[in-house]
C-alpha positions as YAML, in Angstrom:
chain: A
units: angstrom
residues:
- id: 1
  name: UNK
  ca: [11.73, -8.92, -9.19]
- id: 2
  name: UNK
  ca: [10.11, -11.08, -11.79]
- id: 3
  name: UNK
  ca: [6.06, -12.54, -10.45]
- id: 4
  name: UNK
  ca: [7.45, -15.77, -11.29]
- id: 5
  name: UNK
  ca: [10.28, -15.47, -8.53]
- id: 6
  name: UNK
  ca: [7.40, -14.07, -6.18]
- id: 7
  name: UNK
  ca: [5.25, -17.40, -6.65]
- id: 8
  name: UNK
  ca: [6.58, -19.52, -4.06]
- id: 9
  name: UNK
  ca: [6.38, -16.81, -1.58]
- id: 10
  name: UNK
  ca: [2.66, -16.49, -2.20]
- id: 11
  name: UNK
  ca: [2.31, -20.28, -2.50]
- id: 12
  name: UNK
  ca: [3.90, -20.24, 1.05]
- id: 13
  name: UNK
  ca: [1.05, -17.63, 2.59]
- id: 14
  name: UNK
  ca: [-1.49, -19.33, 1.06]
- id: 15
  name: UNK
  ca: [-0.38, -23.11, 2.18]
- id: 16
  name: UNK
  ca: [0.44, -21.53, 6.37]
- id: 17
  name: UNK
  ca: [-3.14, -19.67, 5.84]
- id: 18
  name: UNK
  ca: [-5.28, -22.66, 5.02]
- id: 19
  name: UNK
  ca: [-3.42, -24.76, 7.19]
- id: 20
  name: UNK
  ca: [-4.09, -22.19, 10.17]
- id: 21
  name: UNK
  ca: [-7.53, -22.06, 9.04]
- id: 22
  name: UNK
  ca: [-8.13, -25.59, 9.14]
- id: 23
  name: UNK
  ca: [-6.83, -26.05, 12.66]
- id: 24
  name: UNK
  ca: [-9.01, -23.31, 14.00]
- id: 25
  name: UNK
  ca: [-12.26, -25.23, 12.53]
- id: 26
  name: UNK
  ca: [-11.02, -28.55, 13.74]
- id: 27
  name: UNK
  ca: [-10.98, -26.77, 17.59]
- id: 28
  name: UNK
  ca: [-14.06, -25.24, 16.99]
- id: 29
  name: UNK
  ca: [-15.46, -29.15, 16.07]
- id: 30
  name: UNK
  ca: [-13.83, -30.09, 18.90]
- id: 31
  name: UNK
  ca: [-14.78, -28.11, 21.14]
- id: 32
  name: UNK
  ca: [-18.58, -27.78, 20.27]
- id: 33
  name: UNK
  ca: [-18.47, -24.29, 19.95]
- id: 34
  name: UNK
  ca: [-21.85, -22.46, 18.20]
- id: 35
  name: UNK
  ca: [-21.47, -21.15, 15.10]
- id: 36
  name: UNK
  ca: [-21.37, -17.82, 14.40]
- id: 37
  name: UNK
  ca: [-23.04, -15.49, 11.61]
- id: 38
  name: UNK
  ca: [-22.87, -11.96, 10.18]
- id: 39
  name: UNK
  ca: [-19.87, -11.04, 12.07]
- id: 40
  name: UNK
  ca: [-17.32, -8.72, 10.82]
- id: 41
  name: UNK
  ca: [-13.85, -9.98, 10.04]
- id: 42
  name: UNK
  ca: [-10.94, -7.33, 9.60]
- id: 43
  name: UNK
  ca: [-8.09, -8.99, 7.29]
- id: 44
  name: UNK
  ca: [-5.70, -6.01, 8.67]
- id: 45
  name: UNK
  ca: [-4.63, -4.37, 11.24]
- id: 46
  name: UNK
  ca: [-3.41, -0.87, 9.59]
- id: 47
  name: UNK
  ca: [-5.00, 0.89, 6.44]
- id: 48
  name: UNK
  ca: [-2.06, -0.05, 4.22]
- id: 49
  name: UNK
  ca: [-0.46, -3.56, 4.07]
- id: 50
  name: UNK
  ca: [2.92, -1.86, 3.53]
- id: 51
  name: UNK
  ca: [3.03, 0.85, 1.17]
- id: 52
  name: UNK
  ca: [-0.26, -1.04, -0.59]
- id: 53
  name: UNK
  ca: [-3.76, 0.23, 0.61]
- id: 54
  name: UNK
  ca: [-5.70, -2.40, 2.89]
- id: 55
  name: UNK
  ca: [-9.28, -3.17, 2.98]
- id: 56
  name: UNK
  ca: [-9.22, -1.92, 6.25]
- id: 57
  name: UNK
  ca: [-11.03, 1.83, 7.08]
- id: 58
  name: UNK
  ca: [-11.50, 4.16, 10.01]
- id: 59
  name: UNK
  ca: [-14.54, 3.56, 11.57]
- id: 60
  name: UNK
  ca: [-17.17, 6.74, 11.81]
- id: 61
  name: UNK
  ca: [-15.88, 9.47, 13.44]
- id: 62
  name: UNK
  ca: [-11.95, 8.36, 13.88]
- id: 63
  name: UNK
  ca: [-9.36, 10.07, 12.85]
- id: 64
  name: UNK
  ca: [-5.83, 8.87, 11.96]
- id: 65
  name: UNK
  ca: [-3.30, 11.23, 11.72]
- id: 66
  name: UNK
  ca: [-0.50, 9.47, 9.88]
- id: 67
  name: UNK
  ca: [3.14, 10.29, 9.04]
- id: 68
  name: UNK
  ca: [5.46, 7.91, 6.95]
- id: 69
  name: UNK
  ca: [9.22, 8.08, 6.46]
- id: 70
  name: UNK
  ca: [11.39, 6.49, 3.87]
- id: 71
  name: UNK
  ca: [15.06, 6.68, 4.69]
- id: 72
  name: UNK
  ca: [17.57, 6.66, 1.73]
- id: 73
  name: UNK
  ca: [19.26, 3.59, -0.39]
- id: 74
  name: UNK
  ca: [20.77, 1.52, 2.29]
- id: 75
  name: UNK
  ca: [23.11, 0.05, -0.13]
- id: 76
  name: UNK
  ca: [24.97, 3.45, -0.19]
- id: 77
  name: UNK
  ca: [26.61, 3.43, 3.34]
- id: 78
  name: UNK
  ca: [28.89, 6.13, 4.22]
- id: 79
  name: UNK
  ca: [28.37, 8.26, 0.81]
- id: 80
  name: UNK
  ca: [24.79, 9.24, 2.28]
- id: 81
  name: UNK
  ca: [24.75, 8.15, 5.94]
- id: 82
  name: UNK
  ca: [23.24, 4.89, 5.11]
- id: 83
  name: UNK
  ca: [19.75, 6.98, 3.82]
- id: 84
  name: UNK
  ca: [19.79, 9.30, 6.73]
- id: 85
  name: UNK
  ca: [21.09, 11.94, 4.18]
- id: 86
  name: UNK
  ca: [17.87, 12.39, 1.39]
- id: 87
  name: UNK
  ca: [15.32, 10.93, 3.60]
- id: 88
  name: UNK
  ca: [11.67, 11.58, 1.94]
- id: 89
  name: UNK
  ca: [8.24, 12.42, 4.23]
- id: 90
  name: UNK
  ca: [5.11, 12.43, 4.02]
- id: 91
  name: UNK
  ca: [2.44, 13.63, 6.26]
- id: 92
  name: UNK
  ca: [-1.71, 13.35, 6.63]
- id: 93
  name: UNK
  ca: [-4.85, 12.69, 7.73]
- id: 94
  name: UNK
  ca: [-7.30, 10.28, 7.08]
- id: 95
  name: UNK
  ca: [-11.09, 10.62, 8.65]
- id: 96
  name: UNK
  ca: [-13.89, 8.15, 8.87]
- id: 97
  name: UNK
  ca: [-16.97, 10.33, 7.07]
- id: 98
  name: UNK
  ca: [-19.59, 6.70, 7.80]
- id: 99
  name: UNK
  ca: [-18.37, 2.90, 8.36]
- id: 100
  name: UNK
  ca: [-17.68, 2.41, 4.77]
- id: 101
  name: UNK
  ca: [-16.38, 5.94, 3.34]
- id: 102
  name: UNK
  ca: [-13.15, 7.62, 4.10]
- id: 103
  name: UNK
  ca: [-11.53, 10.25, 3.01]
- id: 104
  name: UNK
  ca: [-7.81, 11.37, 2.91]
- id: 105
  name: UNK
  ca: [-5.35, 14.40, 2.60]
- id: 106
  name: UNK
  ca: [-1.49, 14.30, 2.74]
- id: 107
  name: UNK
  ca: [1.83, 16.50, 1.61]
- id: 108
  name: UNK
  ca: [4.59, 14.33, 0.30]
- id: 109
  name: UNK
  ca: [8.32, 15.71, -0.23]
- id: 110
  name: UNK
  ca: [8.53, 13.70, -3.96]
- id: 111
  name: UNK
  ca: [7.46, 16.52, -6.13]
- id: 112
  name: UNK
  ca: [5.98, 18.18, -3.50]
- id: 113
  name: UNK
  ca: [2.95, 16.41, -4.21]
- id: 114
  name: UNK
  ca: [-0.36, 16.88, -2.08]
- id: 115
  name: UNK
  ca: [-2.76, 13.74, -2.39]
- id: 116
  name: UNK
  ca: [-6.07, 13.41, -1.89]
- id: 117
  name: UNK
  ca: [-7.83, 9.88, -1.49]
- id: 118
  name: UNK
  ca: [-10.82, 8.02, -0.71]
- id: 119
  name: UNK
  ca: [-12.05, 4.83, 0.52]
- id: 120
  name: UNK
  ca: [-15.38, 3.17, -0.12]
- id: 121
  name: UNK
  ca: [-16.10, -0.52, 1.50]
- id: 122
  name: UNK
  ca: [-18.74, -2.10, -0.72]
- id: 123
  name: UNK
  ca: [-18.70, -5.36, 1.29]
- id: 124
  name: UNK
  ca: [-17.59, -7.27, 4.64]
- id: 125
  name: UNK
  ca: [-16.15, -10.35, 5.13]
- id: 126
  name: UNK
  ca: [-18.57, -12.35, 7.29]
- id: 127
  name: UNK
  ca: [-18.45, -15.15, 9.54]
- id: 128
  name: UNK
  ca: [-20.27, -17.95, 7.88]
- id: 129
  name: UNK
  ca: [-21.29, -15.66, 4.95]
- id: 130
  name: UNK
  ca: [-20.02, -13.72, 2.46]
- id: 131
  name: UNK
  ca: [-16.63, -14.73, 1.49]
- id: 132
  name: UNK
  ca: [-14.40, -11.49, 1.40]
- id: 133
  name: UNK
  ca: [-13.91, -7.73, 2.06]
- id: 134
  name: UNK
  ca: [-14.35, -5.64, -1.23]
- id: 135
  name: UNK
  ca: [-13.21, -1.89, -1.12]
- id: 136
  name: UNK
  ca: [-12.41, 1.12, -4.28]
- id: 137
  name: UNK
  ca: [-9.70, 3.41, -3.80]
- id: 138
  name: UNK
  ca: [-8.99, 5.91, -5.81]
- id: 139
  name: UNK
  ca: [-6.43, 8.77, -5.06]
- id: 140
  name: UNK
  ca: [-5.40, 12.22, -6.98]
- id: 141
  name: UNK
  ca: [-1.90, 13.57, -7.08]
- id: 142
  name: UNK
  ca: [-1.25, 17.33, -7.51]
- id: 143
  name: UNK
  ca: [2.74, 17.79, -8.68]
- id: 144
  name: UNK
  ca: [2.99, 21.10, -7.04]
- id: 145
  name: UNK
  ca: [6.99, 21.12, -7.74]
- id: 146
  name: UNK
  ca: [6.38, 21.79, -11.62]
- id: 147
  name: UNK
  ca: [6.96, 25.78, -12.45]
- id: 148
  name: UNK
  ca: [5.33, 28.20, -14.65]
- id: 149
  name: UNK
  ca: [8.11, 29.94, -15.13]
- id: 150
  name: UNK
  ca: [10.13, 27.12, -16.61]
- id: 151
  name: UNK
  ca: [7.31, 25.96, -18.79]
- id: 152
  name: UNK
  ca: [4.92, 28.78, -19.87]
- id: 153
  name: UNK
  ca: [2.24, 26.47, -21.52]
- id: 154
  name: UNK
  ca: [1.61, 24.36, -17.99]
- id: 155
  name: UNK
  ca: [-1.39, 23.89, -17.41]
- id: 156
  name: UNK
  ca: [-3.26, 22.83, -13.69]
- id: 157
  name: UNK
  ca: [-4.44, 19.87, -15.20]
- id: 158
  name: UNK
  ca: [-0.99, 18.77, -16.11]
- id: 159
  name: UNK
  ca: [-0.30, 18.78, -12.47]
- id: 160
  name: UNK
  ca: [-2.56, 15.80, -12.07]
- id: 161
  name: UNK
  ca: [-2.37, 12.35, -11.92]
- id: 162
  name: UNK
  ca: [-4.94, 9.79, -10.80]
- id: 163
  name: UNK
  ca: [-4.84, 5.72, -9.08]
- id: 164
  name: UNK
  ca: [-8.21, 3.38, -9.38]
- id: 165
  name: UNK
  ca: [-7.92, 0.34, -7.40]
- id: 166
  name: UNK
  ca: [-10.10, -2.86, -6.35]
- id: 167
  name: UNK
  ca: [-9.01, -3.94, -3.16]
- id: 168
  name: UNK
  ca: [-10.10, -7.51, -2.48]
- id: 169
  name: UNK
  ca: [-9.50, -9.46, 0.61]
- id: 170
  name: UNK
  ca: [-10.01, -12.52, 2.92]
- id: 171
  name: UNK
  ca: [-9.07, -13.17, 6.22]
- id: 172
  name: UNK
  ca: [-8.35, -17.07, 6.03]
- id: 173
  name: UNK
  ca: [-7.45, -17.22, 9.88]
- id: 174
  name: UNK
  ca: [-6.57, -15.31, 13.52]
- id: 175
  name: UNK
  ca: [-2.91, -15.63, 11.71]
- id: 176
  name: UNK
  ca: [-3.16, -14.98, 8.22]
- id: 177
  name: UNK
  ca: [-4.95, -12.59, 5.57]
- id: 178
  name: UNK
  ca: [-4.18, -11.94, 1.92]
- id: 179
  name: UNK
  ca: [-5.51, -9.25, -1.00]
- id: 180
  name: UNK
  ca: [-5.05, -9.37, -4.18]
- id: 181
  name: UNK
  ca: [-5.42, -5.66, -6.10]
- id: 182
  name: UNK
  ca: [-6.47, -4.70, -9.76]
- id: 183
  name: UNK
  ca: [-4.78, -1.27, -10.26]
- id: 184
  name: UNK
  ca: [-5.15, 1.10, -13.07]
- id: 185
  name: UNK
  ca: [-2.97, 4.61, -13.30]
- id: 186
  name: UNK
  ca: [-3.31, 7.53, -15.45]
- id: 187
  name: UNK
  ca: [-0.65, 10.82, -15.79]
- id: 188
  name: UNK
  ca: [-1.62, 13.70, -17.07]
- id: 189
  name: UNK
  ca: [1.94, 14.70, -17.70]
- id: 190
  name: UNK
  ca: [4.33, 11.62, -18.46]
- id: 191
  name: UNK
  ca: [7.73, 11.21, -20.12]
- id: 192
  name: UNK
  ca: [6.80, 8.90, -23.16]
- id: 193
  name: UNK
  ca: [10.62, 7.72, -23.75]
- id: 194
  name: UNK
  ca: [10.41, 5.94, -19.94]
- id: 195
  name: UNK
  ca: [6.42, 5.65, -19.39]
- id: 196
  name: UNK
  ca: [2.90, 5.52, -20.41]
- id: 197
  name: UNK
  ca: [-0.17, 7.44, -19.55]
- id: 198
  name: UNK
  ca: [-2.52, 4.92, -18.70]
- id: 199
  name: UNK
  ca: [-0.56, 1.94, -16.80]
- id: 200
  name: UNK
  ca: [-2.57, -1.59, -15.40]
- id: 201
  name: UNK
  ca: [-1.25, -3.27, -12.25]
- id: 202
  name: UNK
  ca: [-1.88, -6.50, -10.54]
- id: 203
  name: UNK
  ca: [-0.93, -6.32, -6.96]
- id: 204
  name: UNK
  ca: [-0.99, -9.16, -4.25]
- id: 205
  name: UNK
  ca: [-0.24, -8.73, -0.55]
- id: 206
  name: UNK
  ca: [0.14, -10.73, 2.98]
- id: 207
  name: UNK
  ca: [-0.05, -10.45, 6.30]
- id: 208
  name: UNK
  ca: [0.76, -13.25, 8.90]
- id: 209
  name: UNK
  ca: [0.23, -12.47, 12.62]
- id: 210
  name: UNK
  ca: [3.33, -13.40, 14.35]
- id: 211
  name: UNK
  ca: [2.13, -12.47, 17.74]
- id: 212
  name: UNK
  ca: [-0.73, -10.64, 19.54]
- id: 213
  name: UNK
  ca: [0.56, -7.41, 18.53]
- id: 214
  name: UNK
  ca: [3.38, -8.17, 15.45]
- id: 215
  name: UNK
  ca: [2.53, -9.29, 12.22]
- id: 216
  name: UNK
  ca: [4.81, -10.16, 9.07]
- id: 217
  name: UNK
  ca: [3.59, -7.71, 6.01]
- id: 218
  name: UNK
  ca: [4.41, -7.94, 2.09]
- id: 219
  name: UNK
  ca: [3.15, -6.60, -1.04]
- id: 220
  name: UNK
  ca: [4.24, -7.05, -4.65]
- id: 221
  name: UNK
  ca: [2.43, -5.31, -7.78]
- id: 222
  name: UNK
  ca: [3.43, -6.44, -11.32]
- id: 223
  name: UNK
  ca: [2.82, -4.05, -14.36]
- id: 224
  name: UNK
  ca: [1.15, -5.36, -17.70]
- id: 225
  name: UNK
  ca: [2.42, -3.43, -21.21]
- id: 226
  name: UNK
  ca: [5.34, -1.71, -20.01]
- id: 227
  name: UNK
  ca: [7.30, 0.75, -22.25]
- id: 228
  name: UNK
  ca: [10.04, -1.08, -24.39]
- id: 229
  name: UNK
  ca: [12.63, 1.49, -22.37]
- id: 230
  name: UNK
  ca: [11.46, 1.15, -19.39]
- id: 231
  name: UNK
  ca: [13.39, 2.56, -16.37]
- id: 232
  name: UNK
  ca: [11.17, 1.36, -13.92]
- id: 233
  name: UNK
  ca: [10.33, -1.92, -12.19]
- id: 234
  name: UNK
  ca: [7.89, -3.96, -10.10]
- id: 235
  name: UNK
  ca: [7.42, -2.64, -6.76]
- id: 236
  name: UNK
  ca: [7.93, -4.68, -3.47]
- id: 237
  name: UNK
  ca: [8.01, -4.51, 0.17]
- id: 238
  name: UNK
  ca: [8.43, -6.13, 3.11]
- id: 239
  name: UNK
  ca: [7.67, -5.20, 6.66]
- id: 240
  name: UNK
  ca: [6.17, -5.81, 10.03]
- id: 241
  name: UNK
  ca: [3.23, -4.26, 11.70]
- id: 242
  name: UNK
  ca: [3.43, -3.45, 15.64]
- id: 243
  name: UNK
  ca: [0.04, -2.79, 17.14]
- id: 244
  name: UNK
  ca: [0.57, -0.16, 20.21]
- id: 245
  name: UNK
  ca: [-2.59, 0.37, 21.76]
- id: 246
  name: UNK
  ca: [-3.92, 3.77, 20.40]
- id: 247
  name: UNK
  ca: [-1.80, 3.69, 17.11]
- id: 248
  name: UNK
  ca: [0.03, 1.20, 14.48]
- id: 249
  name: UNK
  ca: [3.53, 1.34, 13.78]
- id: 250
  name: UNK
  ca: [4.98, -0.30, 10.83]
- id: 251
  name: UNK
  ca: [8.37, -0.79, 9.77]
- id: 252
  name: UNK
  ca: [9.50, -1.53, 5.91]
- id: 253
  name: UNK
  ca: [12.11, -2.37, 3.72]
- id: 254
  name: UNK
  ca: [11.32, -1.68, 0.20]
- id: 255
  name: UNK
  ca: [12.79, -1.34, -3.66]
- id: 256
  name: UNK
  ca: [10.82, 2.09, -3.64]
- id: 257
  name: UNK
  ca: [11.37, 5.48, -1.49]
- id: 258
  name: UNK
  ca: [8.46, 7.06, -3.26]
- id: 259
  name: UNK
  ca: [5.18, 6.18, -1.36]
- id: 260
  name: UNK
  ca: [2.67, 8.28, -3.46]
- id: 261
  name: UNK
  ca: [0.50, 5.34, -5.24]
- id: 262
  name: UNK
  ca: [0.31, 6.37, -8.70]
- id: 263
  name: UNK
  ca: [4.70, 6.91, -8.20]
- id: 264
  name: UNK
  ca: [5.03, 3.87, -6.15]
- id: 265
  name: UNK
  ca: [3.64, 1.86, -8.72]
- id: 266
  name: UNK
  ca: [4.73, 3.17, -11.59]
- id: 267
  name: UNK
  ca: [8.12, 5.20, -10.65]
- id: 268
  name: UNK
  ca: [10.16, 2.24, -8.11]
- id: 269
  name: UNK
  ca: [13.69, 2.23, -9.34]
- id: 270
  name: UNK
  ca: [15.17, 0.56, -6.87]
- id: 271
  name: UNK
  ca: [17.02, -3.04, -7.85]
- id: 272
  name: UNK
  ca: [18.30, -5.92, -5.28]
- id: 273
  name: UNK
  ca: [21.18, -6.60, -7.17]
- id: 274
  name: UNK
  ca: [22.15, -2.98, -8.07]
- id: 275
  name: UNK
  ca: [20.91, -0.81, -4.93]
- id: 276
  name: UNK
  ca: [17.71, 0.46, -4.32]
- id: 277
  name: UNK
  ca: [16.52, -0.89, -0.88]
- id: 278
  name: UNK
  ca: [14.91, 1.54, 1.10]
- id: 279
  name: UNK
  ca: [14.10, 1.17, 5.47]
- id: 280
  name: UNK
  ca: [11.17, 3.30, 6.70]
- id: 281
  name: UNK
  ca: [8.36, 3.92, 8.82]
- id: 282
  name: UNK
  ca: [4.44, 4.36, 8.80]
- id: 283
  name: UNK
  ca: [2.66, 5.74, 11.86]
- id: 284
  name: UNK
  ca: [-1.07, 6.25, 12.60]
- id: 285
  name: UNK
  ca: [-2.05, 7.70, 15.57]
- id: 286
  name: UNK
  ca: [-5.84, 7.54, 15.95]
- id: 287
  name: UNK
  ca: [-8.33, 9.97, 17.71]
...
């Protein structure tokens, strides 16, 4: 998907957004109610949008323990079960170390990659204050699939691979919040016929509260100096967010199985008018 044929969509969040907003001030008027100050405003319910990080954290202490399911290409019916056949997992932990620092472990099936991520919240949204949420994340993939034996010179740091990314939010009203997401990723080990070591990323995402407990979800990220031979393409996905008491469930349909960052953004294959659309699941369960 071209970010030109995403425009409207994000022209549509933004115009719902500030209209919400604006009828939740006019009540306020209304009503007489007091102003408020220096209170906290969370733009999302779970820690990722969709397969996009969210400025949201774990508060001190909490623990989520998270597992995440992408079913295969739907577009295949029969020939693979309609994706029940090469399903891929992943399967973590993420723990609150203070109120703005978390820190994250997880095993993926794609490469049989183990990640390891962190969170750091450099500033709140506030009511009548500072305008929006400002977080770094930065993650580190080991490829532990890669084998000595078929490649004598490998080397550990060739296993690695790193994500950087600037997550900036605002919560516009009760009903909807959007981010927008500098992202820079760097392989240590890359094909140079398909990719490039060092890739930059802008990524945008949404979330509209439907209900008290269901929200719509969507993130997009579109890549700057891509290889003339590119395989890949722009990652997207859609999904809704069901809040459950003590965890979050979210459902998604997206052009990329892989939910790894530095291989969702830089690996998605997946095309709407050639195949490519994967269903799935996230799940946090916090303690």
């Amino acid at each position: 998907m071209k970010i030109k044929n995403l425009l409207p969509l994000i022209l549509v969040f933004f115009v719902v957004g500030y209209a919400s907003a604006q009828d939740d001030l006019l009540n306020q008027l209304d009503a007489g109610a007091p102003k408020q100050a220096n209170i906290e405003l969370a733009a999302f319910k779970g820690v990722q949008i969709c397969n996009m990080q969210s400025t949201k954290l774990p508060v001190k202490g909490e623990f989520y323990f998270l597992v995440t399911h992408r079913f295969g290409d739907l577009q295949k019916g029969n020939e693979n079960f309609f994706g029940l056949d090469n399903a891929l997992t992943r399967i973590g932990g993420i723990y609150g170390v203070t109120n703005w620092l978390s820190v994250g472990a997880s095993r993926h099936t794609y490469n049989k990659t183990y990640e390891l991520s962190s969170k750091i919240k450099f500033a709140n949204q506030l009511v009548n204050g500072f305008p929006i949420t400002i977080v770094a994340y930065n993650s580190m993939d080991i490829n532990s699939s890669l084998k000595k034996e078929i490649d004598p010179e490998l080397k550990f740091s060739n296993r690695l691979a790193f994500s950087t990314q600037i997550l900036i939010s605002r919560k516009f009203s009760e009903s909807f919040s959007f981010q927008f997401s500098p992202i820079f990723v760097h392989k240590n080990l890359f094909e140079p016929e398909t990719e490039k070591k060092d890739q930059f990323l802008m990524g945008v995402g949404g979330r509209y509260k439907l209900s008290k407990r269901i929200s719509l979800n969507m993130d997009y990220a579109a890549r700057s100096g891509a290889s003339d031979h590119d395989y890949f393409i722009n990652p997207l996905t859609m999904g809704i967010d069901i809040e459950t008491g003590g965890h979050v469930f979210q459902m998604v349909f997206s052009n990329s199985q892989i939910m790894n960052d530095v291989a969702y953004y830089t690996n998605t294959i997946g095309r709407s008018n050639g195949g490519g659309i994967f269903f799935g699941f996230n799940m946090y369960r916090v303690f």
